[in-house]
């Protein structure tokens, strides 16, 4: 009984582990950490993991993410710019693959509206503070500003 | 049998809450003439709670007894799941979580009703508040009766179930995070109810703020603890070494927290300056409540994919309908009562004042909320308008909100020092001298000594030091002044000072908690180091001062899962420094392995190791090793905020209330216009300190 229940799990474990542990030829050895790695990490944190809920491929532990990260590494090593690598992924997966919506067209709204709201609110705050510091019964006089 | 009991209880709750709304509304209209109606409405509130208690207990019983004839148990129950996780699977999936929500809401409603039992003159505001809460109760009961019925019969009855989502079985924090979240989230309905109550009762004074504030503090405190607990769970379970991903559900819990924080501050302005900001405060409270319902809608309807999203179905439409109804109702009420809201009569001596700081605080928090809301909903909007899927992820949110957080950190330091009504800039500068010097020193130190290059990180460290010093200064000056008057020892003076001004010093303690979290987040992102490597037994991954040596692989079978772990030895600067065992868990019912990272926590930071993959014969393992400096200060900070909220919300003893009332009629527990620390000495000389 126990064996029957264990069997699927065991098979699963074996199937998962049968792949060479994360491509021994691909992962840098224990001590490597170069500018290429840093650039890869930077770019990988802007690309979305396809299977996960909103994580970047840098943060995702899934196999597919590891493979995508390897593609980034190879392309960067071959001399492509980050923009070109991003365009490569967008061509295959769509705009959705970028965690930062490209600042074009409708997407501009999500960048500009917050800033506008902050500025608009700042105006309101300034107006309110000036109104509150104006001396009583002295609507026309210059406001007291920062005090006597 | 159990299903029928539970379902009947919920149906009765629905009927009773509908009745309660009517009874309370009538009672509110009749005022003192409707004593019987008041009692009846209270009774309805108690009865609703009783029904929910029965329903919840019934569900827990069904879960533990593995009664698979009940639909929810068939969904999340399993004979092989440990008892602990079986019990907490009550809130593990959609219907159960709605039941739990209803239970917490019914509890709050009963407490609110209970609080009005002794009023000599029937308190209309509280009665209308009870009516509002019962109306919300009715909505959730309706959900439980129709679209999200956990007690529906399951036929044919299965022999076993799939068990809860493996992600939810992996860590005891799953017992803590949801209840705290519900106590906070649902608790924010209470301030809303009081606001509605005040508007319906035609109340023109600031009394509604006093009633509302303690409830808001309690709910806010729980919500803070819940969010931090959620971050901690994410860190300890998900394996990527992070604690916040701007996931839609994280955002859903964060947005009402932001508006509630804004309210906690701006309500203080209204209390001291009658009429100032009253409309704004009412809007904040309404917005907070609507955000909680919106948040529930986002997570429960599955409209935005997320780790938490439970299911799709008609339930989304129910929520949308309720949000629309609540929004229209609130706006209509505000418009109808607009004439009674009065104009602010307050005046400031100077713009350099606490009122101005709180206004800026509200501005930033509101802009923050708007940004998060926009970013969270934008993918939906974009897909509807352009038909193209777009992602708005962590890089966007971080870029837009980090400057706001840094600005808030600055305000945390400035606010406590500026008094109400204003102060001459020169005097303010003198009080801020030491904190400013300290902040500048830390900022320079971080650039010159630690090599920090990111502008916002430098500002964050500098402002954190600044804010810490200025808040600490308030404690020091206050205690010093008190000692001069009473001659008490330092510790006694401090304790008595805090006890006499719970709200103020509880708030400063909460500030310290916020600063702690800010430091933890800044340090762990700025100074983070990570390395990923495949190692054979005996080999080590070197990172910073550590070497993590892989010794061997092991495996273990448990009733509900199969666990593979790596035995690791940690060396710090060559010396043995403990062991770690990160694991991969394979659950019978899921094809995705769940990681259990191993974390070595010290005050200075964490060494975080995740097992990514392994060879079946144990010949190698792939490890992801991260150094995360000062991360524990995030969890500690959360606890400190909770402590601050507790102290601030703690009711005064009767004796103190009477003393205060006698000395200054109508004074509230915060002492009204209490001047800041540097003026306390003269006040003390006049015996104002008790």
mmCIF file of C-alpha atoms in Angstrom, chain A residues 2 5-6 8-10 12-14 16-24 27-33 41 45-46 48 51 53-55 58-61 63 66 69 73 94-102 104 106-115 117-122 124-125 128-129 131-137 144-148, chain B residues 238-240 245 247 269 276-277 305-307 343 346-352 355-356 359-360 363-364 367 370-371 374-375 378 381-382 385-386 388-396 399-400 404 423-425 528 530-535 539-542 557 559 562 564 584 586-588 590-591 593 595 610 612-616 620-622 624:
data_model
loop_
_atom_site.group_PDB
_atom_site.id
_atom_site.type_symbol
_atom_site.label_atom_id
_atom_site.label_comp_id
_atom_site.label_asym_id
_atom_site.label_seq_id
_atom_site.Cartn_x
_atom_site.Cartn_y
_atom_site.Cartn_z
ATOM 1 C CA UNK A 2 2.726 2.389 0.988
ATOM 2 C CA UNK A 5 1.304 5.637 -2.847
ATOM 3 C CA UNK A 6 4.980 6.375 -2.828
ATOM 4 C CA UNK A 8 4.156 8.314 -8.173
ATOM 5 C CA UNK A 9 6.142 10.593 -5.917
ATOM 6 C CA UNK A 10 9.245 8.508 -6.349
ATOM 7 C CA UNK A 12 8.407 12.191 -10.037
ATOM 8 C CA UNK A 13 11.551 12.675 -8.009
ATOM 9 C CA UNK A 14 13.524 10.437 -10.318
ATOM 10 C CA UNK A 16 13.103 15.573 -11.994
ATOM 11 C CA UNK A 17 16.492 14.565 -10.810
ATOM 12 C CA UNK A 18 17.343 12.606 -13.914
ATOM 13 C CA UNK A 19 18.117 15.846 -15.674
ATOM 14 C CA UNK A 20 21.688 16.854 -14.957
ATOM 15 C CA UNK A 21 21.498 19.162 -12.004
ATOM 16 C CA UNK A 22 20.882 22.471 -13.690
ATOM 17 C CA UNK A 23 23.208 21.839 -16.594
ATOM 18 C CA UNK A 24 26.604 21.432 -15.007
ATOM 19 C CA UNK A 27 26.208 27.261 -14.463
ATOM 20 C CA UNK A 28 29.323 29.119 -13.462
ATOM 21 C CA UNK A 29 31.480 27.366 -10.900
ATOM 22 C CA UNK A 30 31.359 28.244 -7.238
ATOM 23 C CA UNK A 31 33.567 31.307 -7.467
ATOM 24 C CA UNK A 32 32.674 32.987 -10.788
ATOM 25 C CA UNK A 33 31.054 36.375 -10.543
ATOM 26 C CA UNK A 41 21.087 39.345 -13.428
ATOM 27 C CA UNK A 45 15.113 40.765 -13.298
ATOM 28 C CA UNK A 46 13.254 42.693 -15.977
ATOM 29 C CA UNK A 48 8.944 37.839 -16.558
ATOM 30 C CA UNK A 51 5.124 29.937 -15.547
ATOM 31 C CA UNK A 53 2.841 34.551 -11.002
ATOM 32 C CA UNK A 54 4.687 37.763 -11.664
ATOM 33 C CA UNK A 55 8.209 36.765 -10.666
ATOM 34 C CA UNK A 58 16.084 36.073 -12.017
ATOM 35 C CA UNK A 59 13.994 35.231 -8.952
ATOM 36 C CA UNK A 60 12.186 32.189 -10.275
ATOM 37 C CA UNK A 61 13.631 28.756 -9.464
ATOM 38 C CA UNK A 63 13.742 25.171 -15.065
ATOM 39 C CA UNK A 66 16.973 28.988 -15.839
ATOM 40 C CA UNK A 69 18.484 33.177 -18.214
ATOM 41 C CA UNK A 73 23.833 35.135 -20.778
ATOM 42 C CA UNK A 94 4.774 39.582 -26.662
ATOM 43 C CA UNK A 95 4.956 42.750 -24.619
ATOM 44 C CA UNK A 96 3.788 40.765 -21.649
ATOM 45 C CA UNK A 97 7.219 39.252 -21.101
ATOM 46 C CA UNK A 98 8.641 42.571 -19.917
ATOM 47 C CA UNK A 99 7.931 43.390 -16.289
ATOM 48 C CA UNK A 100 8.226 47.062 -17.048
ATOM 49 C CA UNK A 101 5.596 48.113 -19.575
ATOM 50 C CA UNK A 102 7.355 49.838 -22.480
ATOM 51 C CA UNK A 104 4.706 53.918 -25.439
ATOM 52 C CA UNK A 106 -1.393 53.867 -23.643
ATOM 53 C CA UNK A 107 1.341 52.614 -21.332
ATOM 54 C CA UNK A 108 2.480 56.156 -20.801
ATOM 55 C CA UNK A 109 -0.585 56.615 -18.637
ATOM 56 C CA UNK A 110 0.757 54.335 -15.963
ATOM 57 C CA UNK A 111 3.963 56.372 -15.754
ATOM 58 C CA UNK A 112 2.549 59.855 -16.058
ATOM 59 C CA UNK A 113 -0.692 59.747 -14.095
ATOM 60 C CA UNK A 114 0.989 59.059 -10.715
ATOM 61 C CA UNK A 115 3.358 61.972 -11.238
ATOM 62 C CA UNK A 117 -1.483 63.227 -9.203
ATOM 63 C CA UNK A 118 1.492 63.986 -6.964
ATOM 64 C CA UNK A 119 1.963 67.411 -8.524
ATOM 65 C CA UNK A 120 -1.743 68.176 -8.405
ATOM 66 C CA UNK A 121 -1.898 67.145 -4.766
ATOM 67 C CA UNK A 122 1.145 69.263 -3.969
ATOM 68 C CA UNK A 124 -3.637 71.545 -3.147
ATOM 69 C CA UNK A 125 -1.407 71.234 -0.088
ATOM 70 C CA UNK A 128 -4.370 74.825 1.984
ATOM 71 C CA UNK A 129 -1.348 75.744 4.068
ATOM 72 C CA UNK A 131 -5.058 79.601 3.538
ATOM 73 C CA UNK A 132 -4.503 78.342 7.049
ATOM 74 C CA UNK A 133 -1.611 80.682 7.768
ATOM 75 C CA UNK A 134 -3.276 83.776 6.397
ATOM 76 C CA UNK A 135 -3.999 86.169 9.295
ATOM 77 C CA UNK A 136 -7.684 86.221 10.241
ATOM 78 C CA UNK A 137 -9.820 88.887 8.545
ATOM 79 C CA UNK A 144 2.207 85.441 6.906
ATOM 80 C CA UNK A 145 4.363 82.769 5.297
ATOM 81 C CA UNK A 146 6.770 81.243 7.728
ATOM 82 C CA UNK A 147 5.815 83.270 10.722
ATOM 83 C CA UNK A 148 6.665 86.700 12.187
ATOM 84 C CA UNK B 238 9.016 30.824 -1.844
ATOM 85 C CA UNK B 239 12.742 30.379 -2.144
ATOM 86 C CA UNK B 240 13.799 33.430 -4.106
ATOM 87 C CA UNK B 245 6.976 41.122 -5.303
ATOM 88 C CA UNK B 247 1.949 40.784 -6.514
ATOM 89 C CA UNK B 269 -5.476 67.370 12.582
ATOM 90 C CA UNK B 276 -10.418 71.084 9.183
ATOM 91 C CA UNK B 277 -10.161 68.195 6.799
ATOM 92 C CA UNK B 305 -3.577 35.842 -11.798
ATOM 93 C CA UNK B 306 -1.710 35.550 -8.583
ATOM 94 C CA UNK B 307 -0.333 33.068 -6.073
ATOM 95 C CA UNK B 343 -15.632 75.012 7.142
ATOM 96 C CA UNK B 346 -8.303 76.545 12.309
ATOM 97 C CA UNK B 347 -5.424 78.920 11.927
ATOM 98 C CA UNK B 348 -1.746 78.258 11.954
ATOM 99 C CA UNK B 349 0.915 80.603 13.269
ATOM 100 C CA UNK B 350 3.383 79.285 10.787
ATOM 101 C CA UNK B 351 3.584 76.941 7.848
ATOM 102 C CA UNK B 352 6.335 75.095 9.700
ATOM 103 C CA UNK B 355 -0.491 70.210 10.430
ATOM 104 C CA UNK B 356 1.529 70.993 7.313
ATOM 105 C CA UNK B 359 -0.840 67.268 4.943
ATOM 106 C CA UNK B 360 2.307 66.337 3.052
ATOM 107 C CA UNK B 363 -0.365 63.712 -0.041
ATOM 108 C CA UNK B 364 2.435 61.183 -0.360
ATOM 109 C CA UNK B 367 -0.213 59.372 -4.338
ATOM 110 C CA UNK B 370 -3.000 55.753 -6.451
ATOM 111 C CA UNK B 371 0.234 54.570 -8.052
ATOM 112 C CA UNK B 374 -3.029 52.115 -11.194
ATOM 113 C CA UNK B 375 -0.182 49.667 -11.611
ATOM 114 C CA UNK B 378 -3.419 48.606 -15.602
ATOM 115 C CA UNK B 381 -7.259 48.199 -18.627
ATOM 116 C CA UNK B 382 -4.613 47.678 -21.285
ATOM 117 C CA UNK B 385 -8.451 48.791 -24.553
ATOM 118 C CA UNK B 386 -5.654 47.436 -26.734
ATOM 119 C CA UNK B 388 -2.665 43.205 -25.782
ATOM 120 C CA UNK B 389 -1.432 41.664 -22.559
ATOM 121 C CA UNK B 390 0.926 43.890 -20.634
ATOM 122 C CA UNK B 391 2.829 43.235 -17.405
ATOM 123 C CA UNK B 392 3.316 45.746 -14.653
ATOM 124 C CA UNK B 393 5.806 44.202 -12.303
ATOM 125 C CA UNK B 394 8.278 44.859 -9.550
ATOM 126 C CA UNK B 395 10.674 47.080 -11.541
ATOM 127 C CA UNK B 396 7.845 49.536 -12.279
ATOM 128 C CA UNK B 399 10.946 52.802 -9.527
ATOM 129 C CA UNK B 400 7.769 54.756 -8.844
ATOM 130 C CA UNK B 404 7.859 58.278 -2.106
ATOM 131 C CA UNK B 423 6.853 77.270 15.135
ATOM 132 C CA UNK B 424 9.501 79.702 14.014
ATOM 133 C CA UNK B 425 11.841 78.054 11.544
ATOM 134 C CA UNK B 528 22.795 41.795 -1.149
ATOM 135 C CA UNK B 530 24.248 36.049 -4.285
ATOM 136 C CA UNK B 531 25.836 33.088 -5.963
ATOM 137 C CA UNK B 532 24.495 30.045 -7.715
ATOM 138 C CA UNK B 533 26.561 26.929 -8.229
ATOM 139 C CA UNK B 534 26.472 23.195 -8.721
ATOM 140 C CA UNK B 535 28.653 21.424 -6.206
ATOM 141 C CA UNK B 539 32.853 21.222 -2.397
ATOM 142 C CA UNK B 540 31.845 24.588 -1.021
ATOM 143 C CA UNK B 541 30.208 27.724 -2.406
ATOM 144 C CA UNK B 542 32.030 30.808 -1.229
ATOM 145 C CA UNK B 557 9.138 9.931 3.132
ATOM 146 C CA UNK B 559 2.514 10.625 4.727
ATOM 147 C CA UNK B 562 8.443 13.195 -0.143
ATOM 148 C CA UNK B 564 14.810 15.658 -0.363
ATOM 149 C CA UNK B 584 12.674 20.248 -1.852
ATOM 150 C CA UNK B 586 7.262 16.802 -3.413
ATOM 151 C CA UNK B 587 3.613 16.597 -2.458
ATOM 152 C CA UNK B 588 1.481 13.642 -3.534
ATOM 153 C CA UNK B 590 0.958 18.460 -6.830
ATOM 154 C CA UNK B 591 3.480 18.237 -9.627
ATOM 155 C CA UNK B 593 8.112 20.944 -5.979
ATOM 156 C CA UNK B 595 11.193 24.648 -1.733
ATOM 157 C CA UNK B 610 17.955 27.315 -1.551
ATOM 158 C CA UNK B 612 17.409 24.201 -6.740
ATOM 159 C CA UNK B 613 18.185 20.761 -8.151
ATOM 160 C CA UNK B 614 20.101 17.595 -7.443
ATOM 161 C CA UNK B 615 21.401 14.402 -8.958
ATOM 162 C CA UNK B 616 19.415 11.389 -7.864
ATOM 163 C CA UNK B 620 25.804 16.889 -6.934
ATOM 164 C CA UNK B 621 23.436 19.602 -5.840
ATOM 165 C CA UNK B 622 22.676 23.045 -7.226
ATOM 166 C CA UNK B 624 21.472 29.298 -4.641
#
